[in-house]
Coordinates of C-alpha atoms in Angstrom, one line a residue:
Chain U
M1 CA 44.6 -36.1 12.1
G2 CA 42.1 -36.3 15.0
Q3 CA 44.7 -34.8 17.3
Q4 CA 45.1 -31.9 14.9
V5 CA 41.4 -31.3 14.6
L6 CA 41.3 -31.2 18.4
N7 CA 44.1 -28.8 18.7
G8 CA 42.5 -26.6 16.0
V9 CA 39.2 -26.5 17.8
F10 CA 41.0 -25.6 21.1
L11 CA 42.9 -22.7 19.5
G12 CA 39.9 -21.7 17.5
S13 CA 37.7 -21.5 20.6
I14 CA 40.0 -18.8 22.1
Y15 CA 40.1 -16.8 18.8
A16 CA 36.4 -17.0 18.5
L17 CA 35.8 -15.8 22.1
F18 CA 38.1 -12.9 21.5
A19 CA 36.6 -12.0 18.2
V20 CA 33.0 -12.2 19.3
G21 CA 33.5 -9.2 21.6
Y22 CA 35.5 -7.4 18.9
T23 CA 32.7 -7.8 16.4
L24 CA 29.9 -7.0 18.9
V25 CA 31.3 -3.5 19.3
F26 CA 31.8 -3.1 15.6
G27 CA 28.2 -4.1 15.0
V28 CA 26.9 -1.6 17.5
L29 CA 29.1 1.4 16.9
D30 CA 30.7 0.7 13.5
I31 CA 34.0 1.5 15.2
L32 CA 37.0 -0.8 15.4
N33 CA 38.0 -1.0 19.1
L34 CA 41.7 -1.4 18.9
A35 CA 42.0 -1.5 22.7
H36 CA 40.2 -4.9 22.8
A37 CA 43.5 -6.7 22.9
A38 CA 44.8 -4.5 25.7
V39 CA 41.7 -5.4 27.8
F40 CA 42.4 -9.0 26.9
M41 CA 46.0 -8.6 28.3
L42 CA 45.1 -6.7 31.4
S43 CA 42.3 -9.2 32.4
A44 CA 44.8 -12.0 32.1
F45 CA 47.2 -10.1 34.4
A46 CA 44.4 -9.4 36.8
A47 CA 43.5 -13.1 37.1
L48 CA 47.2 -14.0 37.4
A49 CA 47.6 -11.5 40.3
L50 CA 44.5 -12.9 42.0
V51 CA 45.8 -16.4 41.7
A52 CA 49.5 -15.8 42.5
D53 CA 49.3 -13.0 45.0
A54 CA 45.8 -13.3 46.6
H55 CA 45.9 -17.1 46.5
L56 CA 42.4 -17.4 45.1
S57 CA 41.2 -20.4 43.2
I58 CA 41.1 -20.0 39.4
W59 CA 37.4 -20.6 39.5
V60 CA 37.1 -17.4 41.5
A61 CA 39.8 -15.5 39.6
L62 CA 38.3 -16.3 36.2
P63 CA 35.0 -14.5 36.8
L64 CA 36.7 -11.7 38.6
G65 CA 39.0 -11.3 35.5
V66 CA 35.9 -11.1 33.3
V67 CA 34.5 -8.4 35.6
V68 CA 37.8 -6.5 35.4
G69 CA 37.6 -6.7 31.6
G70 CA 34.0 -5.5 31.6
L71 CA 34.8 -2.5 33.8
L72 CA 37.8 -1.6 31.6
G73 CA 35.4 -1.7 28.7
V74 CA 33.0 0.7 30.4
I75 CA 35.9 3.1 31.2
L76 CA 37.1 2.8 27.6
E77 CA 33.6 3.7 26.3
R78 CA 33.3 6.7 28.6
V79 CA 36.8 8.1 27.9
A80 CA 37.5 7.3 24.3
F81 CA 34.3 6.7 22.5
R82 CA 31.4 8.7 24.0
P83 CA 33.0 12.2 23.6
L84 CA 33.5 11.5 19.9
R85 CA 29.9 10.4 19.2
G86 CA 28.3 12.6 16.6
R87 CA 31.5 13.8 15.1
S88 CA 31.5 13.3 11.3
D89 CA 34.8 11.4 11.2
S90 CA 33.9 9.3 14.3
N91 CA 34.9 5.9 12.9
I92 CA 38.5 6.9 12.1
S93 CA 38.9 9.2 15.2
G94 CA 37.3 6.5 17.4
L95 CA 39.9 4.0 16.0
I96 CA 42.7 6.4 16.9
S97 CA 41.4 7.2 20.4
S98 CA 41.0 3.5 21.1
L99 CA 44.6 3.1 20.1
A100 CA 45.5 5.8 22.6
M101 CA 43.7 3.9 25.4
A102 CA 45.4 0.7 24.3
T103 CA 48.8 2.5 24.7
V104 CA 47.8 3.7 28.2
F105 CA 46.7 0.2 29.2
E106 CA 49.9 -1.3 28.0
A107 CA 51.9 1.3 29.8
I108 CA 50.1 0.4 33.0
A109 CA 50.7 -3.3 32.6
L110 CA 54.4 -2.6 31.8
Q111 CA 54.8 -0.5 34.9
I112 CA 53.1 -2.9 37.3
F113 CA 54.1 -6.3 35.9
G114 CA 57.3 -5.5 34.0
P115 CA 58.2 -6.5 30.4
D116 CA 59.0 -10.1 31.2
V117 CA 56.7 -13.1 30.8
S118 CA 54.7 -13.9 33.9
R119 CA 53.3 -17.4 34.6
F120 CA 50.5 -18.9 36.6
P121 CA 51.7 -21.0 39.6
Q122 CA 52.2 -24.7 38.9
D123 CA 49.1 -26.0 40.7
T124 CA 46.6 -23.5 39.4
F125 CA 44.8 -26.2 37.4
P126 CA 44.9 -30.0 37.8
D127 CA 47.2 -31.5 35.3
R128 CA 45.3 -34.4 33.8
T129 CA 45.2 -35.8 30.3
I130 CA 42.2 -37.4 28.7
H131 CA 42.2 -39.7 25.7
V132 CA 39.4 -39.5 23.2
A133 CA 39.3 -41.6 20.1
G134 CA 43.1 -41.8 19.6
A135 CA 43.7 -38.2 20.4
S136 CA 44.7 -36.8 23.7
A137 CA 43.7 -33.5 25.4
S138 CA 44.4 -32.1 28.7
L139 CA 41.6 -31.4 31.1
L140 CA 42.5 -27.7 30.9
Q141 CA 42.0 -27.7 27.1
L142 CA 38.6 -29.3 27.3
C143 CA 37.5 -26.9 30.0
I144 CA 38.7 -24.0 27.9
V145 CA 36.7 -25.2 24.9
A146 CA 33.6 -25.8 27.1
I147 CA 33.8 -22.4 28.8
S148 CA 34.3 -20.6 25.4
V149 CA 31.4 -22.4 23.8
A150 CA 29.2 -21.8 26.8
L151 CA 30.0 -18.0 26.9
M152 CA 29.3 -17.7 23.1
A153 CA 26.1 -19.6 23.4
A154 CA 25.0 -17.3 26.3
L155 CA 25.8 -14.2 24.2
T156 CA 23.8 -15.5 21.2
L157 CA 20.8 -16.2 23.5
L158 CA 21.2 -12.8 25.1
L159 CA 21.2 -11.1 21.8
A160 CA 18.3 -13.1 20.4
R161 CA 16.0 -13.6 23.3
T162 CA 16.3 -10.9 26.0
R163 CA 15.1 -7.3 26.2
L164 CA 18.7 -6.2 26.5
G165 CA 19.6 -8.1 23.4
R166 CA 16.8 -6.5 21.5
R167 CA 17.9 -3.0 22.7
I168 CA 21.5 -3.7 21.5
R169 CA 20.3 -4.9 18.1
A170 CA 18.1 -1.8 17.8
V171 CA 21.0 0.5 18.5
A172 CA 23.1 -1.4 16.1
E173 CA 20.5 -1.0 13.4
S174 CA 20.0 2.8 13.9
P175 CA 20.8 4.8 17.0
K176 CA 18.5 7.6 16.0
A177 CA 15.5 5.3 15.6
A178 CA 16.3 3.5 18.8
R179 CA 16.4 6.8 20.7
I180 CA 13.0 7.8 19.2
L181 CA 11.6 4.5 20.5
G182 CA 12.7 5.4 24.0
I183 CA 15.9 3.4 24.3
D184 CA 18.7 4.9 26.4
V185 CA 21.3 4.7 23.7
D186 CA 24.3 5.7 25.8
R187 CA 23.5 3.2 28.4
T188 CA 22.9 0.4 25.9
I189 CA 26.3 1.1 24.3
A190 CA 28.0 1.1 27.7
V191 CA 26.4 -2.3 28.4
A192 CA 27.5 -3.6 25.0
F193 CA 31.0 -2.5 25.9
F194 CA 30.8 -4.2 29.2
I195 CA 29.8 -7.5 27.6
S196 CA 32.3 -7.2 24.7
S197 CA 35.2 -6.4 27.0
G198 CA 34.1 -9.0 29.5
L199 CA 34.3 -11.7 26.8
G200 CA 37.6 -10.3 25.7
G201 CA 38.8 -10.5 29.3
A202 CA 37.6 -14.1 29.5
A203 CA 39.5 -14.9 26.3
G204 CA 42.6 -13.3 27.9
V205 CA 42.4 -15.4 31.1
L206 CA 41.9 -18.6 29.2
F207 CA 44.7 -17.8 26.8
G208 CA 47.0 -17.1 29.7
L209 CA 46.1 -20.4 31.3
A210 CA 46.4 -22.3 28.0
F211 CA 49.8 -21.1 27.0
N212 CA 50.9 -20.1 30.6
S213 CA 52.7 -17.0 29.5
I214 CA 51.4 -13.5 29.9
S215 CA 53.4 -10.4 28.9
P216 CA 52.3 -6.8 28.2
D217 CA 52.6 -7.5 24.4
V218 CA 50.6 -10.7 24.5
G219 CA 47.6 -8.9 23.0
R220 CA 49.5 -7.9 19.8
S221 CA 49.4 -11.2 17.9
V222 CA 45.9 -12.0 19.1
E223 CA 44.7 -8.6 18.0
L224 CA 45.8 -9.2 14.4
K225 CA 44.4 -12.7 14.5
G226 CA 41.1 -11.3 15.8
L227 CA 41.0 -8.8 12.9
A228 CA 41.4 -11.8 10.5
V229 CA 38.6 -13.6 12.3
I230 CA 36.1 -10.7 12.2
I231 CA 36.8 -10.0 8.6
L232 CA 36.4 -13.6 7.6
G233 CA 33.2 -13.9 9.6
G234 CA 31.8 -10.6 8.4
M235 CA 32.2 -7.4 10.4
G236 CA 29.5 -7.1 13.1
S237 CA 28.3 -10.7 12.7
V238 CA 28.5 -12.7 16.0
P239 CA 27.8 -16.1 14.5
G240 CA 30.2 -15.3 11.7
A241 CA 32.9 -14.6 14.2
V242 CA 32.3 -17.9 16.0
I243 CA 32.6 -19.9 12.8
A244 CA 35.5 -17.9 11.5
G245 CA 37.4 -18.3 14.8
F246 CA 37.2 -22.1 14.6
V247 CA 38.1 -22.0 10.9
L248 CA 41.1 -19.9 11.5
G249 CA 42.2 -22.1 14.4
L250 CA 42.0 -25.2 12.2
I251 CA 43.7 -23.6 9.3
E252 CA 46.6 -22.5 11.6
I253 CA 47.1 -25.9 13.1
F254 CA 47.1 -27.6 9.7
T255 CA 49.5 -25.0 8.3
V256 CA 51.9 -25.7 11.1
A257 CA 51.6 -29.5 10.6
H258 CA 52.2 -29.3 6.8
F259 CA 54.4 -26.3 6.2
G260 CA 56.1 -25.7 9.5
S261 CA 55.5 -23.1 12.2
S262 CA 57.2 -20.2 10.5
Y263 CA 54.2 -19.8 8.2
R264 CA 51.7 -19.9 11.0
D265 CA 51.1 -16.2 11.2
A266 CA 51.4 -15.5 7.5
V267 CA 48.4 -17.7 6.8
S268 CA 46.0 -15.7 8.8
F269 CA 47.1 -12.5 7.1
A270 CA 46.8 -14.1 3.7
V271 CA 43.3 -15.2 4.7
L272 CA 42.5 -11.7 5.8
F273 CA 43.8 -10.2 2.6
V274 CA 42.1 -12.5 0.2
V275 CA 38.7 -12.2 2.0
L276 CA 39.0 -8.4 1.9
V277 CA 39.8 -8.3 -1.7
A278 CA 37.5 -11.0 -2.9
R279 CA 34.5 -10.9 -0.5
P280 CA 34.7 -7.9 1.8
R281 CA 31.5 -8.8 3.6
G282 CA 33.0 -12.1 4.8
L283 CA 31.1 -15.3 5.4
L284 CA 28.0 -14.0 7.1
G285 CA 28.3 -10.2 6.8
R286 CA 25.4 -8.0 5.7
A287 CA 25.3 -7.3 2.0
A288 CA 25.3 -3.6 2.5
A289 CA 28.0 -1.5 0.8
R290 CA 31.0 -1.3 3.0
E291 CA 31.4 2.5 3.2
A292 CA 32.4 2.6 6.8
Chain F
M1 CA 79.2 21.1 21.0
D2 CA 79.3 18.2 23.4
L3 CA 75.6 18.7 24.0
F4 CA 75.1 18.4 20.3
Y5 CA 76.8 15.0 20.0
A6 CA 75.0 13.7 23.1
Y7 CA 71.7 14.4 21.4
E8 CA 72.7 13.6 17.8
A9 CA 70.7 10.4 17.8
L10 CA 67.7 12.1 19.2
I11 CA 67.8 14.9 16.6
A12 CA 68.2 12.3 13.8
F13 CA 65.1 10.5 15.0
V14 CA 63.1 13.8 15.0
G15 CA 63.9 13.8 11.3
I16 CA 63.3 10.1 10.5
N17 CA 60.1 10.0 12.5
G18 CA 59.0 13.2 10.8
L19 CA 59.4 11.5 7.4
L20 CA 57.5 8.5 8.6
A21 CA 54.6 10.6 9.9
L22 CA 54.5 12.4 6.6
S23 CA 54.3 9.0 4.8
I24 CA 51.1 8.3 6.7
Y25 CA 49.9 11.9 5.9
A26 CA 50.3 11.2 2.2
T27 CA 47.4 8.8 2.1
L28 CA 45.5 10.5 5.0
C29 CA 45.2 13.8 3.2
C30 CA 42.9 12.1 0.7
G31 CA 41.0 10.4 3.5
Q32 CA 42.6 7.0 3.2
L33 CA 43.9 5.3 6.3
S34 CA 46.6 3.1 5.0
L35 CA 48.7 1.2 7.6
A36 CA 51.1 -0.6 5.2
N37 CA 53.9 1.9 5.8
A38 CA 55.9 -0.2 8.2
G39 CA 56.1 -2.8 5.5
F40 CA 57.1 -0.2 2.9
M41 CA 59.7 1.1 5.3
A42 CA 61.1 -2.4 5.7
V43 CA 61.3 -2.9 1.9
G44 CA 63.2 0.4 1.6
A45 CA 65.5 -0.4 4.5
Y46 CA 66.4 -3.9 3.3
T47 CA 66.9 -2.7 -0.3
G48 CA 69.3 0.0 0.8
A49 CA 71.1 -2.2 3.3
L50 CA 71.5 -5.0 0.8
I51 CA 73.0 -2.7 -1.9
T52 CA 75.4 -1.1 0.6
L53 CA 76.5 -4.5 1.9
H54 CA 76.9 -6.2 -1.4
A55 CA 78.0 -3.3 -3.6
P56 CA 79.8 -0.8 -1.3
H57 CA 80.9 1.4 -4.2
V58 CA 77.4 2.5 -5.2
P59 CA 77.0 6.1 -4.2
F60 CA 74.6 6.7 -1.3
A61 CA 72.3 8.9 -3.4
L62 CA 71.7 5.9 -5.8
V63 CA 71.1 3.6 -2.8
L64 CA 68.5 6.0 -1.5
L65 CA 66.9 6.2 -4.9
A66 CA 66.6 2.4 -5.1
S67 CA 65.1 2.5 -1.6
V68 CA 62.5 4.9 -2.7
A69 CA 61.7 3.1 -5.9
A70 CA 61.4 -0.4 -4.6
P71 CA 58.5 0.2 -2.2
A72 CA 56.9 2.6 -4.6
V73 CA 56.8 -0.1 -7.3
L74 CA 55.4 -2.6 -4.8
A75 CA 52.6 -0.2 -3.8
V76 CA 51.0 -0.4 -7.3
P77 CA 49.9 -4.0 -7.2
L78 CA 48.9 -3.6 -3.6
G79 CA 46.9 -0.4 -4.2
L80 CA 45.0 -1.6 -7.3
P81 CA 42.8 -4.1 -5.4
V82 CA 43.0 -2.7 -1.9
L83 CA 42.1 1.0 -2.5
R84 CA 38.5 0.0 -3.4
L85 CA 38.0 -0.6 0.3
R86 CA 37.1 2.2 2.5
G87 CA 37.8 3.4 6.0
V88 CA 38.4 0.7 8.5
F89 CA 38.5 -2.0 5.9
L90 CA 41.4 -0.4 4.0
A91 CA 43.2 0.0 7.4
I92 CA 42.8 -3.7 8.2
A93 CA 43.8 -4.9 4.7
T94 CA 46.9 -2.8 4.8
V95 CA 47.8 -3.9 8.3
G96 CA 47.6 -7.5 6.9
F97 CA 49.9 -6.5 4.0
G98 CA 52.5 -4.9 6.4
E99 CA 52.6 -8.1 8.5
V100 CA 53.0 -10.3 5.4
V101 CA 56.0 -8.2 4.4
R102 CA 57.5 -8.5 7.9
L103 CA 56.9 -12.3 8.0
A104 CA 58.5 -12.6 4.5
F105 CA 61.7 -11.1 5.8
V106 CA 61.6 -13.3 8.9
N107 CA 61.4 -16.4 6.7
W108 CA 63.9 -15.3 4.0
D109 CA 67.4 -16.7 4.5
F110 CA 69.0 -14.2 2.1
T111 CA 68.2 -11.4 4.5
N112 CA 69.3 -13.5 7.5
G113 CA 65.8 -14.2 8.8
A114 CA 64.6 -12.9 12.1
L115 CA 68.1 -11.7 13.0
G116 CA 68.2 -9.3 10.1
L117 CA 71.2 -7.5 8.6
V118 CA 73.9 -6.1 10.9
A119 CA 77.1 -4.0 10.5
I120 CA 75.6 -1.7 7.8
P121 CA 78.1 1.1 7.3
Q122 CA 76.9 4.4 8.7
R123 CA 76.3 6.6 5.7
T124 CA 73.5 8.8 6.9
H125 CA 74.3 12.2 8.4
L126 CA 72.1 14.6 10.1
W127 CA 72.1 16.8 7.1
T128 CA 71.0 13.9 4.8
I129 CA 68.0 13.3 7.0
F130 CA 67.0 16.9 7.2
L131 CA 67.6 17.6 3.5
A132 CA 65.3 14.6 2.8
L133 CA 62.7 16.0 5.2
A134 CA 62.9 19.5 3.6
V135 CA 62.4 18.0 0.1
V136 CA 59.4 16.0 1.2
L137 CA 57.9 19.0 3.0
F138 CA 58.5 21.2 0.0
V139 CA 56.7 18.8 -2.4
L140 CA 53.8 18.2 0.0
G141 CA 53.6 22.0 0.6
R142 CA 53.4 22.7 -3.1
L143 CA 50.7 20.1 -3.4
Q144 CA 48.4 22.0 -0.9
G145 CA 46.6 24.7 -2.8
S146 CA 47.4 23.3 -6.2
R147 CA 44.9 21.7 -8.6
A148 CA 45.9 18.2 -7.4
G149 CA 45.7 19.3 -3.8
F150 CA 42.2 20.5 -4.2
A151 CA 41.3 17.2 -5.9
L152 CA 42.7 15.3 -2.9
A153 CA 40.8 17.5 -0.5
A154 CA 37.6 16.9 -2.4
I155 CA 38.2 13.1 -2.3
R156 CA 38.7 13.3 1.5
E157 CA 35.6 15.3 2.1
D158 CA 33.2 13.3 -0.1
E159 CA 34.6 10.7 -2.6
T160 CA 31.3 10.2 -4.4
A161 CA 30.8 13.9 -4.9
A162 CA 34.4 14.2 -6.1
R163 CA 33.8 11.5 -8.7
T164 CA 30.7 13.2 -10.0
M165 CA 32.8 16.3 -10.5
G166 CA 35.0 14.3 -12.8
I167 CA 37.9 13.8 -10.5
D168 CA 39.7 10.5 -11.2
A169 CA 39.7 9.4 -7.5
N170 CA 41.3 6.0 -8.2
S171 CA 44.4 7.5 -9.8
Y172 CA 44.8 10.1 -7.1
K173 CA 44.4 7.6 -4.3
L174 CA 46.9 5.3 -6.0
A175 CA 49.4 8.1 -6.6
M176 CA 49.3 9.1 -2.9
L177 CA 49.7 5.5 -1.8
V178 CA 52.8 5.2 -4.0
A179 CA 54.1 8.6 -2.6
G180 CA 53.6 7.4 1.0
A181 CA 55.4 4.2 0.2
A182 CA 58.3 6.1 -1.4
I183 CA 58.6 8.4 1.7
A184 CA 58.5 5.4 4.1
G185 CA 61.1 3.6 2.0
L186 CA 63.4 6.6 2.1
A187 CA 63.0 6.9 5.9
G188 CA 63.7 3.2 6.2
A189 CA 67.0 3.4 4.2
L190 CA 68.1 6.5 6.2
E191 CA 67.4 4.8 9.5
A192 CA 69.2 1.6 8.4
H193 CA 72.3 3.5 7.5
F194 CA 72.2 5.4 10.8
T195 CA 71.5 2.6 13.3
F196 CA 73.7 0.0 11.5
I197 CA 71.0 -2.7 11.6
V198 CA 67.8 -3.8 10.0
S199 CA 65.7 -6.6 11.6
P200 CA 62.1 -7.6 11.0
S201 CA 61.1 -6.9 14.6
G202 CA 61.6 -3.2 13.9
Y203 CA 58.8 -3.0 11.3
G204 CA 55.9 -4.5 13.2
F205 CA 52.4 -3.2 13.8
S206 CA 53.6 -1.0 16.7
R207 CA 55.9 0.9 14.3
V208 CA 53.1 1.9 12.0
V209 CA 51.0 2.8 15.1
D210 CA 53.8 5.2 16.2
M211 CA 53.7 6.8 12.8
L212 CA 50.0 7.3 12.9
V213 CA 50.0 8.6 16.4
Q214 CA 52.7 11.2 15.5
A215 CA 50.8 12.3 12.4
V216 CA 47.5 12.7 14.2
V217 CA 49.0 14.5 17.2
G218 CA 50.7 17.0 14.9
G219 CA 47.6 17.4 12.8
V220 CA 46.7 16.2 9.3
A221 CA 44.9 19.3 8.2
V222 CA 48.1 21.0 7.1
F223 CA 51.1 19.4 5.4
F224 CA 53.7 20.3 8.2
G225 CA 51.5 19.0 11.0
P226 CA 52.9 15.4 11.0
A227 CA 56.5 16.7 11.2
I228 CA 55.6 18.8 14.2
G229 CA 53.8 15.8 15.9
A230 CA 56.8 13.6 15.3
A231 CA 59.2 16.2 16.7
F232 CA 57.0 16.8 19.7
L233 CA 56.5 13.1 20.6
T234 CA 60.1 12.2 20.0
L235 CA 61.4 15.0 22.3
L236 CA 58.7 15.0 24.9
P237 CA 59.8 11.8 26.8
E238 CA 63.4 13.2 26.9
I239 CA 62.3 16.6 28.2
L240 CA 60.1 15.0 30.9
R241 CA 62.5 12.2 31.8
E242 CA 63.2 13.8 35.2
V243 CA 59.5 14.1 35.9
G244 CA 58.9 10.4 35.1
A245 CA 61.8 9.3 37.3
R246 CA 60.5 11.4 40.2
L247 CA 57.1 9.7 39.9
G248 CA 58.9 6.4 40.1
L249 CA 58.0 5.3 36.5
S250 CA 60.5 3.4 34.3
P251 CA 61.3 5.1 31.0
G252 CA 59.6 2.6 28.8
P253 CA 56.1 2.7 30.3
F254 CA 56.5 6.4 30.9
R255 CA 57.0 7.0 27.2
L256 CA 54.1 4.8 26.2
F257 CA 51.9 6.5 28.8
L258 CA 52.8 10.0 27.5
D259 CA 52.1 8.8 23.9
G260 CA 48.7 7.6 24.9
V261 CA 47.6 10.5 27.0
V262 CA 48.8 13.1 24.5
L263 CA 47.1 11.3 21.6
L264 CA 43.9 11.1 23.6
A265 CA 44.0 14.7 24.6
V266 CA 44.6 15.8 21.0
I267 CA 41.9 13.7 19.5
L268 CA 39.3 14.8 22.1
Y269 CA 40.1 18.5 22.4
L270 CA 42.2 19.5 19.4
P271 CA 41.0 17.4 16.4
N272 CA 43.2 19.2 14.0
G273 CA 46.3 18.5 16.0
L274 CA 49.0 20.6 17.5
A275 CA 49.5 22.5 14.3
S276 CA 46.1 24.1 14.8
L277 CA 46.9 25.2 18.3
P278 CA 47.7 28.9 17.5
Q279 CA 44.6 29.2 15.4
H280 CA 42.6 27.5 18.2
L281 CA 43.9 29.9 20.8
R282 CA 43.2 33.0 18.6
R283 CA 39.6 31.9 18.1
R284 CA 39.3 31.3 21.8
R285 CA 40.5 34.8 22.6
A286 CA 38.2 36.4 20.1
A287 CA 35.2 34.6 21.5

């Protein structure tokens, strides 16, 4: 029991970290960024290349992977989202153009790293097991949970307490009003993309370390899980995504324990479906009509 | 003639992908982005393949009819709750549905789980595919400009306004979801009887993304746009194969790269798709 809770929290922390970035962009732009999973995947590959080929320590490669993710996010915003701003159908066409960028990113990964599974070198992270109250966890797992929680706490503080956070929230509320008040809307959105994709990249690197297998389609399953998380948490709600990430991680681990691993993925889609039909605004979403 | 046989599979996929892109168009033409079509396609493919394998004497036309009917019937209980959602939310809910269908086939022993059904007799010919495509195009073409077609356009432009004009938006949206499911099921059965196999991995999220990409590249403002987009994106990697090889790119990534770049170029510079290209050029020249 304790062991399963621990595993669920561990899995959930990665889902939550991925989904927080996802939901941040949705909150600001009302656009679903379907390239988020491709950024996740490319950042994982970038960190892997830095560790395996450039022989850097993972503690250097991880932040660099996050920066790679952030920069990809800025490119994404520039190429796929900014030109569409102001078009009447921008939420559907933005979804499609992000899909186009995801396809391009995936093609790049396939060309450079090949379709096979790549792995971190054996000694990337010290292999140590720690026992807590009858449950055992590896040092790596504990570090991943700690890093995820720290990043999410930092994001929450940034949004709530800093000038930048206030600007992002203002743009999310109403881009037009924000512009009138003297906020550089384009720049704020670009920064939001940098943060969102950086967090997605961090999730990618941690996911790669945790399961030690990275392939160009690694983002696929996480993408759909991420959708379930942001729907459950309420689209655009950062705290909602955090809670929902952990909830989904726990649900998944308990499903595997009680019904077998073949139902693992089905559960998250069932959750997604039920929430959308019964309570479309999710756990903590705004009560506004969902007419996006 | 040799050339024809060498490219038979390619030509067949122009037709099958055309049907699939049209199945996405069916809901998109009333403004609803539904991504359940890979799931409907799977239901059609499995229905057809199971009938052919267990009752080989049933005529192919009846098999296809069953493959059209099964997903169409399934679309009703899906559509009733889900079509209340709009935009991105409908897309997400239907993606979830598609994955649940795929996972159901993975876990179902009767359909041989993740391995799927193999050695399905080949009963699809090129003419069957293109006859089906012609019929679907004819029906969708007749829709455009009819009373129902105008109602669908009104719902796409502004659903609230359409409702105040007395248009029963719910019924129209449900009807088009059912139509899209039927077309996807038909394409699934045709493909299953052409490639000999059905397996759950062929009906994942990336399949429905392909359909959407082809529909959007062709253009969803006119009914034949999606078929043009499907033909273009199916043929393009083959036509440019030499170019890709010379650039040192493997075929897989090269195809993906082309898909992405073409889609991006179309959505940014030609929002109504390739089908609007002649019109676009004419307006350019006039200006």
